[in-house]
Coordinates of N, CA and C in Angstrom, one line a residue:
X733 N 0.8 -1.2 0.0 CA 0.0 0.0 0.0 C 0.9 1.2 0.0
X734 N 0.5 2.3 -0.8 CA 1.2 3.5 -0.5 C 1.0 4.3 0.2
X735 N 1.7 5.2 0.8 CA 0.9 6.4 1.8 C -0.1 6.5 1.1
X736 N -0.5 7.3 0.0 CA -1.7 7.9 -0.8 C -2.5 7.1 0.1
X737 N -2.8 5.8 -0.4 CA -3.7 4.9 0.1 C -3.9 5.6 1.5
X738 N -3.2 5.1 2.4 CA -3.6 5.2 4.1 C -4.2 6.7 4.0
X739 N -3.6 7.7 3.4 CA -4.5 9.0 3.8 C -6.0 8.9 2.9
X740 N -6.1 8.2 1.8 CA -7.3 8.4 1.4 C -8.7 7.3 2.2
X741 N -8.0 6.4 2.9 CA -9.0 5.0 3.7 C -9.8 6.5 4.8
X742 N -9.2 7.6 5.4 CA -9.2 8.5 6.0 C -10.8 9.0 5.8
X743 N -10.8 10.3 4.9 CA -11.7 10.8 4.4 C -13.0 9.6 4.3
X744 N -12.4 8.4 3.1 CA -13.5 7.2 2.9 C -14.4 7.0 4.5
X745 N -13.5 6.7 5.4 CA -14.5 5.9 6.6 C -14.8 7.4 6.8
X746 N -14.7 8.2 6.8 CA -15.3 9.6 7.4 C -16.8 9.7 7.0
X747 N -16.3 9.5 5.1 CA -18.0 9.3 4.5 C -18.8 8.4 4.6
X748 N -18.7 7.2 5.3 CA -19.1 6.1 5.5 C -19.8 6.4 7.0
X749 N -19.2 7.2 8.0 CA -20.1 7.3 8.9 C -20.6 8.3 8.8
X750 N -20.8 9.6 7.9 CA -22.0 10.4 7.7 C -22.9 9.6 6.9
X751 N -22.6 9.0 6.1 CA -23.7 8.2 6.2 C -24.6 7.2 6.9
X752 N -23.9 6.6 7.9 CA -24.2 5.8 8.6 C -25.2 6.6 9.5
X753 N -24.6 7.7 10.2 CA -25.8 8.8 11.1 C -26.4 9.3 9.9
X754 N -26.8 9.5 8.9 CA -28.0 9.8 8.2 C -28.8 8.9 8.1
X755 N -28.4 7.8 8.0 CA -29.2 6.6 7.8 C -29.7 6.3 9.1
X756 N -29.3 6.5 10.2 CA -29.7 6.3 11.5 C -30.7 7.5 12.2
X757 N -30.2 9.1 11.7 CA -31.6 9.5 12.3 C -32.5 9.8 11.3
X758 N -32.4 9.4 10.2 CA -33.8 9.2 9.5 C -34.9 8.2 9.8
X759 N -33.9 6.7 10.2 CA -35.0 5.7 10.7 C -35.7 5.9 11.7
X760 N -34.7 6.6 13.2 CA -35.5 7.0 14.3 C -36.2 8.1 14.1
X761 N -36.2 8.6 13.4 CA -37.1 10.0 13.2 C -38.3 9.6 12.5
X762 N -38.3 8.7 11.8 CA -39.4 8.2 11.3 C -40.0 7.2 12.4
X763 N -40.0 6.3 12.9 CA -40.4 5.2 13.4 C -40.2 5.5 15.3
X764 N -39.8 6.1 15.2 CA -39.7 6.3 17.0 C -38.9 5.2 17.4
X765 N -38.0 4.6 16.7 CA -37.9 3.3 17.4 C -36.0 3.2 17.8
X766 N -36.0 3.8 19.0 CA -34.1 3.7 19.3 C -33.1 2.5 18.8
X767 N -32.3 2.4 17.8 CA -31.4 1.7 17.5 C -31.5 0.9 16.4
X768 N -33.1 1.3 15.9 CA -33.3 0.4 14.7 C -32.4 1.0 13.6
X769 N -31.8 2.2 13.4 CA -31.5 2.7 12.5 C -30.3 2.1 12.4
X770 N -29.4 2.0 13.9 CA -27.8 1.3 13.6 C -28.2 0.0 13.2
X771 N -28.7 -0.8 13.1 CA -29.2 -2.2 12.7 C -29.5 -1.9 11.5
X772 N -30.6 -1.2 10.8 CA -30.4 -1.3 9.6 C -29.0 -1.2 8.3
X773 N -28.6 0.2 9.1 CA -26.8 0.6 8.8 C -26.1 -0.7 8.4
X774 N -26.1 -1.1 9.9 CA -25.0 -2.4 9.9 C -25.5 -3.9 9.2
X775 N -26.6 -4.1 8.7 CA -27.0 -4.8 8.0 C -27.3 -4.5 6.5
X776 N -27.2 -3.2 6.2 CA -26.9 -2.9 4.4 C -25.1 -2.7 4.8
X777 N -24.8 -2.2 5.6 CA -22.8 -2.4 5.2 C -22.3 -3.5 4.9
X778 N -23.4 -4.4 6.0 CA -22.8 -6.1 5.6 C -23.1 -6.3 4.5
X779 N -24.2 -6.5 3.7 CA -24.7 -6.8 2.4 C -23.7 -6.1 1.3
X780 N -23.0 -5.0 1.8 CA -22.8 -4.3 0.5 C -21.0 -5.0 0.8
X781 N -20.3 -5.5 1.7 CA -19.2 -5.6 2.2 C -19.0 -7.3 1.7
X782 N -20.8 -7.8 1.4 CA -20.6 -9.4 0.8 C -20.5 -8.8 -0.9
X783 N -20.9 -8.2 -1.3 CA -20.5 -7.9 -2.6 C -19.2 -7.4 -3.2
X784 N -18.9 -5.8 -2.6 CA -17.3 -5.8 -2.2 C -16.3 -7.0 -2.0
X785 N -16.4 -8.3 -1.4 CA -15.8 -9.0 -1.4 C -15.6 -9.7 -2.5
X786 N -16.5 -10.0 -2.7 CA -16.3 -10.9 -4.5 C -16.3 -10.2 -5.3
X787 N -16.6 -8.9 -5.3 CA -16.2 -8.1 -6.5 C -14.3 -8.0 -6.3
X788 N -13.6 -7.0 -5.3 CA -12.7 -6.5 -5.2 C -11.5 -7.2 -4.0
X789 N -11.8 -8.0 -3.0 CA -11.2 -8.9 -2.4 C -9.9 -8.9 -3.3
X790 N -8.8 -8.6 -2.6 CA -7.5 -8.8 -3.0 C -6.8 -8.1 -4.0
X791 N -7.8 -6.9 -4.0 CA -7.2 -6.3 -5.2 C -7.0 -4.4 -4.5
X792 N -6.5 -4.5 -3.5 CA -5.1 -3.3 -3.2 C -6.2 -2.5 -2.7
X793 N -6.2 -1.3 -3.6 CA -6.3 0.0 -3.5 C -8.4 0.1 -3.4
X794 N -8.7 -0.7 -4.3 CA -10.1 -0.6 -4.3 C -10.8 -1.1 -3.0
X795 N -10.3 -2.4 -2.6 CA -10.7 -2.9 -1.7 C -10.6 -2.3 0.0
X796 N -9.4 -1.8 -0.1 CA -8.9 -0.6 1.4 C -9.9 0.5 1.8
X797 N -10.1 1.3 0.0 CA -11.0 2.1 0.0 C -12.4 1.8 0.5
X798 N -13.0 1.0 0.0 CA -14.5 0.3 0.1 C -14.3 -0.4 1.5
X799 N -13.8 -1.2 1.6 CA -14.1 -2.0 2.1 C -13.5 -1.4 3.7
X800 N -12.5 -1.1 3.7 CA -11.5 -0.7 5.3 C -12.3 0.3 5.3
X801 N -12.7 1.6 4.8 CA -12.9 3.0 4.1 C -14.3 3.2 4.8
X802 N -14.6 3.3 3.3 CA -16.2 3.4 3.5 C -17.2 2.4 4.2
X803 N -17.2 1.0 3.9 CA -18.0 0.4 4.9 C -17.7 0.5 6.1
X804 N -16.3 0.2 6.6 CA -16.1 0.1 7.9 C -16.0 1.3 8.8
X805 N -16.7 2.7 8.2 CA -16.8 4.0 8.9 C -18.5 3.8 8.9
X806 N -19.4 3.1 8.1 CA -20.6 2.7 8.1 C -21.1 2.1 9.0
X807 N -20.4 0.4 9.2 CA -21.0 -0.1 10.0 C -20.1 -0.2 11.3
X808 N -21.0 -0.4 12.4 CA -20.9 0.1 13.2 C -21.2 -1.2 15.1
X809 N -20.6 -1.8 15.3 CA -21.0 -3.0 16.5 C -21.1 -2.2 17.6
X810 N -19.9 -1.4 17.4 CA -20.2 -1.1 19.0 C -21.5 0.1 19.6
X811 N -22.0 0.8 18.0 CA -22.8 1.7 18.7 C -24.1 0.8 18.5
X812 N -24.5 -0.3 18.2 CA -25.3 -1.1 17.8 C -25.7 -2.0 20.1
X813 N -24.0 -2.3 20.4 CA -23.8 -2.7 21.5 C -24.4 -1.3 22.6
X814 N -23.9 -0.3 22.4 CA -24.4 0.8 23.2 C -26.0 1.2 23.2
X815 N -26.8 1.2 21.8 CA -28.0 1.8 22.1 C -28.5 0.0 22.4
X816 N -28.2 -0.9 22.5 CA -28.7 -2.1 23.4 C -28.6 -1.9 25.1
X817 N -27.4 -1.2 25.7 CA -27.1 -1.3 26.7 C -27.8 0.3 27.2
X818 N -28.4 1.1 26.2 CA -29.0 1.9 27.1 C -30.5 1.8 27.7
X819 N -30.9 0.7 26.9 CA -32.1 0.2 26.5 C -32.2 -0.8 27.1
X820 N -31.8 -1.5 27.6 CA -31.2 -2.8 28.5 C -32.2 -2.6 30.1
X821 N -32.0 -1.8 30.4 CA -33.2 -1.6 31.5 C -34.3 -1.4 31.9
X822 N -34.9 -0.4 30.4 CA -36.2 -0.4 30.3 C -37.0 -1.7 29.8
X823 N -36.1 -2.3 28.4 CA -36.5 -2.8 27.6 C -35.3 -3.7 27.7
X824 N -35.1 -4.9 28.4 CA -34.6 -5.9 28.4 C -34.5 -6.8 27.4
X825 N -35.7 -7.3 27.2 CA -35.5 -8.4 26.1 C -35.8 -7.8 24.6
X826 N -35.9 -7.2 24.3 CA -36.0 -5.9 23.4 C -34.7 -5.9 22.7
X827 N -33.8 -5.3 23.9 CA -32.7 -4.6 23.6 C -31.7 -6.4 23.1
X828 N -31.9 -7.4 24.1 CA -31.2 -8.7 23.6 C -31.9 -9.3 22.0
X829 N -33.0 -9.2 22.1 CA -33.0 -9.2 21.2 C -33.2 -8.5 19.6
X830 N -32.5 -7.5 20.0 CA -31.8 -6.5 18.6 C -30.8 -6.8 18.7
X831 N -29.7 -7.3 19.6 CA -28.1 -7.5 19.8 C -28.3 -9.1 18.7
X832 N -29.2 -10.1 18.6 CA -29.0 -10.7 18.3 C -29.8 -11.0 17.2
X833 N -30.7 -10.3 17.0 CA -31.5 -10.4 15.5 C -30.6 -9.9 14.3
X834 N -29.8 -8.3 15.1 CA -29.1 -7.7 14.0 C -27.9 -8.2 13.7
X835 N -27.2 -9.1 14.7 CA -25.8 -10.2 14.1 C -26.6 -11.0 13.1
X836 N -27.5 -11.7 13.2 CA -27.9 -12.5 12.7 C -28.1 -11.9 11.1
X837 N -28.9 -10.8 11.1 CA -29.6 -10.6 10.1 C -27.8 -9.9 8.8
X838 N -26.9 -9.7 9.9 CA -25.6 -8.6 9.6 C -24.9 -10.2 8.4
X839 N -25.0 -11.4 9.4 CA -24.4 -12.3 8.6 C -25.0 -13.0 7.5
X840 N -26.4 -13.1 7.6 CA -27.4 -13.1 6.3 C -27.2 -12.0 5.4
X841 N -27.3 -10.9 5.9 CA -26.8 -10.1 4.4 C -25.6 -10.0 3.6
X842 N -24.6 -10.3 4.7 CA -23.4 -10.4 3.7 C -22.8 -11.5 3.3
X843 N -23.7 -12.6 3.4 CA -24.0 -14.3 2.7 C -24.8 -13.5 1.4
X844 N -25.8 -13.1 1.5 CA -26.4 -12.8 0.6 C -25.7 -11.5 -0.7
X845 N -25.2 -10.9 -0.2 CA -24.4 -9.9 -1.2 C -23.4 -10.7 -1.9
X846 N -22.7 -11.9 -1.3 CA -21.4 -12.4 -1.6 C -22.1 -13.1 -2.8
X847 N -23.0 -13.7 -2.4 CA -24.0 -14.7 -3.3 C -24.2 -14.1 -4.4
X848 N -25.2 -13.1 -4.3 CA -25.6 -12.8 -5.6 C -24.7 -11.5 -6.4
X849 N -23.3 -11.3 -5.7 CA -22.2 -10.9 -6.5 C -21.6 -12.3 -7.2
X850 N -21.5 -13.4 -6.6 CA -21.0 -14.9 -7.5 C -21.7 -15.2 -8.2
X851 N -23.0 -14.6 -8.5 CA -23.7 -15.1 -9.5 C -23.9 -16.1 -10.2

């Protein structure tokens, strides 16, 4: 990798997590519903991160970008782990199970992107 590379992975995850908080308070702002929005986030990064991989896997500069870059400023475990743990009191079983519907659903999507990138 070249320097270029490492300063440009920079900017990439920067835009990856403005998108990720747009994507996040638009869902709660629609739906009232705390943490659905990091769940959804983290389950289109996965999907898009199964395609990324069979598209550009192993190939340098595209894949740092996308994939280190932009998805990985996207998705997001531990703020996914945090709005569970704030929620954990009121809404116990709620909050356990969003910690585990959204792994679940994070590793189905990016089986599924990988998939229908293999075509």
């Amino acid at each position: 990798m070249t320097p270029l590379l490492y300063v440009l992975i920079g900017p990439a995850a920067a835009a990856g997590a403005i998108v990720r908080y747009g994507i996040d308070r638009a869902i709660t702002a629609r739906t009232q519903r705390f943490g659905l929005g990091i769940v959804v986030t983290n389950v289109l990064a996965c999907f898009l991160m199964g395609l990324t991989w069979q598209a550009w896997a192993g190939h340098g500069a595209a894949w740092a970008l996308i994939a280190t870059g932009f998805l990985g400023g996207m998705s997001t475990f531990s703020t996914a782990v945090l709005d569970a743990a704030v929620e954990i009191r009121s809404r116990p079983r709620i909050s356990l199970a969003l910690i585990a519907l959204g792994l679940a659903a994070c590793i189905g999507a990016f089986v599924a992107g990988a998939w229908l990138m293999r075509g």
